[in-house]
Each structure stands twice: as C-alpha cells, then as structure tokens.
Amino acid sequence: MENLMRSYRTKVKQASVLWLEGFRQACCLHRVVIYCLRSKQLMIRTGQCFLLNGFIFLGSIFILRSLILPTLQWILPFGVSDGYQEPCLPQMPIRLLYGKDGSTNLAPSSQKEPSTSQNATHVDKPTDLGRVMIGIAEQGYSLLLLTFFFLEVYLTGFIPYIGKTLNFILLSWMYAYYCFEYKWNFSGLSLDKRLDFFESNWAFFAGFGSPCVLAIFFFSPLVSYGVMAVLFPMFVLTAAGSDADSVVNSYKTKWSSQELRKLPIFYAADKLLMRILSLLPVEPSAQASDKKSL
C-alpha cells in the first residue's frame, strides 16, 4: 500500500511538472513579437486578425451593450433585456487564414528558419497521387475527429458537480491540439504520430491549453468568442516556436521508466466516428468488379 501511494505521488508530481512546463511555454508570447519582426507578411496578417476580431467584433459588442441596448431600454416601454440572449455553446478554435496556404505562411514562426537549400529540397520532393490522397484523407478524418471531440466537450458541461472541471480540461486539450496542428501540418507529421505524441504527453498539452481557456472561461459566451479570436493567433505562433519534443524528452530522461502512461484522450470520439463511418454503404471493389463482369 505504501509503495502504491508513493508511486501515485510520483505520478502526480510528474504530471504537475509537465503541466507547469506546458503552461510556461504557452505564456512565451514574446515569440509573437519576434516572428512578426522577422516576417512583414506575418505581421500584416496578425494585425488583420487583431483588427477584425478585436476592434470590429469586440467593439461592436461594446457598442451594443453600452449604447444600443440602454437606448432601446429607455425608448421601449418593456425594454429588451429579456429578449437578448447570447449563445451558450463553447467556442471551437478559429482557423487562421494567413493566406491561401496557411502552413506555408507559418514558416517564419519556427525557432530557427530553415535555409534556402532545405526549402528547395522540400519543394523538389516528388509528390505522387497516393501521398496526396492519404494527406487529404488524414485531414478529413482529423476534422471529423475533432468535431466529435468538440461535441464531447460540450456535453461534459452538463454533468453535475464535475462538469465544469471536465469541460475546462477537455477544452485545454482541444485548444492545445489546434495550436500545434499548424506546426505539425507544416512539418508533415502523420495523423497517427500526432495523436500518439499528444496522448503520450497529455499533461504538457493540458498545461499549454490552459491559458487559452483561462482567457475566455470567465466571460460570457459571445465576448469569450471574440477574445479567443484575438488571442488564438498568438498561441498558434507560440506553439510553432516551442520545441515540445525536446522539453518532454528532457523530463522523460530524468524519470526513466517511471514516466507517465499514455492517456486515450480521443478514444470516445474515435470510437464514435469509426462506428458512424462503418454504417456508411461502402461497396467492396471485388464485388463491384463482379457486377461489371456480369
């Protein structure tokens, strides 16, 4: 029993250390300034995100609440407070539109920019049709998987007593995955390796996503959507500059065989998605060829 408690305390300590490291990495927002100074195009696109989502979206909410609604309440006999309701859905991360190819424009946000010869080698690689089809299939499956995971996050909010806590943790993982997805897309990391790395280092990514959720968790849904739209590009650039592999491996080397176990974060969403996909009518190729021969 004593050994079990000692092992439990060790695991909790390791998870806390990785969580704090992920939180610290997410708060390295000075990288955004460095990357914007390196790339004029990135500075323009980031500024457009701030202008559109911060000034226009949040500004319109401020005008609505401070000017329009009080004026309507003063003019109308019964007011409008009962008729104004904000949506209560949790916010799904906003996709960055840094250009026609989002991954290409995130290239300056790496910690060390690749040389011209490396870029040429990357571009000159032959791209066969099979590789392209696999990439499209992975992107489609990833989108569906995260959609089902988003539904799971939403439903946990209705669980009594522990619903808010679970919702916070799942939202942290969801935002962390979206932030690192741009970096993984640019590096060409396969979906299986992404999910394996994410679930194997769940404590680190829970910490990385926590500042994203803390920034919106105490606002009303509509305001939090605008705040997240402003902050999300900053966290994406921060994730692009963080070396999660080296950080996590450095701690795993210290802990040797006592490292944390893999946590199946996307298990429920994956099983549900596979169940739905299995119901789709897919005709085997052999059966189709037999019909053609007849």
CSV table of N, CA and C in Angstrom, one decimal, residues 4 10 17 25 52 61 70 126 129 135 149 186 195 204 222 231 244 247 252 256 262 268 275 279 289 291:
chain,number,residue,atom,x,y,z
A,4,LEU,N,2.3,1.8,-3.3
A,4,LEU,CA,1.3,2.3,-4.3
A,4,LEU,C,1.1,3.8,-4.1
A,10,THR,N,4.3,10.2,-7.0
A,10,THR,CA,5.3,10.4,-8.1
A,10,THR,C,4.7,10.8,-9.4
A,17,VAL,N,4.6,18.8,-13.0
A,17,VAL,CA,5.7,19.5,-13.6
A,17,VAL,C,5.5,19.7,-15.1
A,25,GLN,N,5.3,27.4,-21.5
A,25,GLN,CA,5.5,27.5,-22.9
A,25,GLN,C,4.4,28.3,-23.6
A,52,LEU,N,-9.8,42.8,-37.1
A,52,LEU,CA,-11.1,42.3,-37.4
A,52,LEU,C,-11.8,41.7,-36.2
A,61,ILE,N,-19.7,44.6,-29.9
A,61,ILE,CA,-20.3,44.1,-28.7
A,61,ILE,C,-20.4,45.2,-27.6
A,70,PRO,N,-29.0,50.1,-23.9
A,70,PRO,CA,-29.6,51.1,-23.0
A,70,PRO,C,-30.5,52.1,-23.7
A,126,PRO,N,9.2,14.6,-55.0
A,126,PRO,CA,8.1,14.2,-55.9
A,126,PRO,C,6.9,13.9,-55.1
A,129,LEU,N,0.4,10.7,-56.4
A,129,LEU,CA,-1.1,10.8,-56.1
A,129,LEU,C,-1.5,10.1,-54.8
A,135,GLY,N,-2.9,12.3,-47.5
A,135,GLY,CA,-3.0,13.6,-46.8
A,135,GLY,C,-4.4,14.1,-46.7
A,149,PHE,N,-15.0,15.3,-30.9
A,149,PHE,CA,-14.4,15.7,-29.6
A,149,PHE,C,-15.0,17.0,-29.1
A,186,PHE,N,2.8,21.7,-41.2
A,186,PHE,CA,3.9,22.2,-41.9
A,186,PHE,C,5.1,21.2,-41.9
A,195,LEU,N,-1.5,12.1,-32.9
A,195,LEU,CA,-2.3,11.6,-31.8
A,195,LEU,C,-1.5,10.9,-30.8
A,204,PHE,N,1.5,17.8,-20.5
A,204,PHE,CA,2.1,19.0,-21.1
A,204,PHE,C,1.1,19.8,-21.9
A,222,LEU,N,-20.5,35.1,-25.8
A,222,LEU,CA,-20.3,35.9,-27.0
A,222,LEU,C,-19.0,36.7,-26.9
A,231,LEU,N,-6.8,36.1,-29.4
A,231,LEU,CA,-5.7,35.5,-28.8
A,231,LEU,C,-5.2,34.3,-29.5
A,244,ALA,N,8.4,21.2,-28.2
A,244,ALA,CA,7.7,20.3,-27.3
A,244,ALA,C,8.5,19.0,-27.2
A,247,VAL,N,11.5,19.4,-24.9
A,247,VAL,CA,11.1,19.7,-23.5
A,247,VAL,C,10.6,18.4,-22.8
A,252,LYS,N,11.5,13.1,-19.5
A,252,LYS,CA,11.4,11.6,-19.6
A,252,LYS,C,12.8,11.0,-19.3
A,256,SER,N,13.2,8.2,-16.4
A,256,SER,CA,13.5,6.9,-17.0
A,256,SER,C,12.2,6.1,-17.1
A,262,LYS,N,0.3,6.7,-21.3
A,262,LYS,CA,-0.4,7.3,-22.4
A,262,LYS,C,-1.9,7.4,-21.9
A,268,ALA,N,-13.1,8.0,-27.1
A,268,ALA,CA,-14.5,8.1,-27.2
A,268,ALA,C,-14.9,8.7,-28.6
A,275,ARG,N,-17.6,4.1,-35.6
A,275,ARG,CA,-18.9,3.5,-35.6
A,275,ARG,C,-19.8,4.1,-36.7
A,279,LEU,N,-21.2,2.5,-40.7
A,279,LEU,CA,-22.6,2.4,-41.2
A,279,LEU,C,-22.7,2.9,-42.6
A,289,SER,N,-16.4,-5.3,-59.2
A,289,SER,CA,-15.8,-5.9,-60.4
A,289,SER,C,-16.6,-7.1,-60.9
A,291,LYS,N,-19.8,-7.4,-60.5
A,291,LYS,CA,-21.0,-6.9,-61.2
A,291,LYS,C,-20.8,-6.4,-62.5
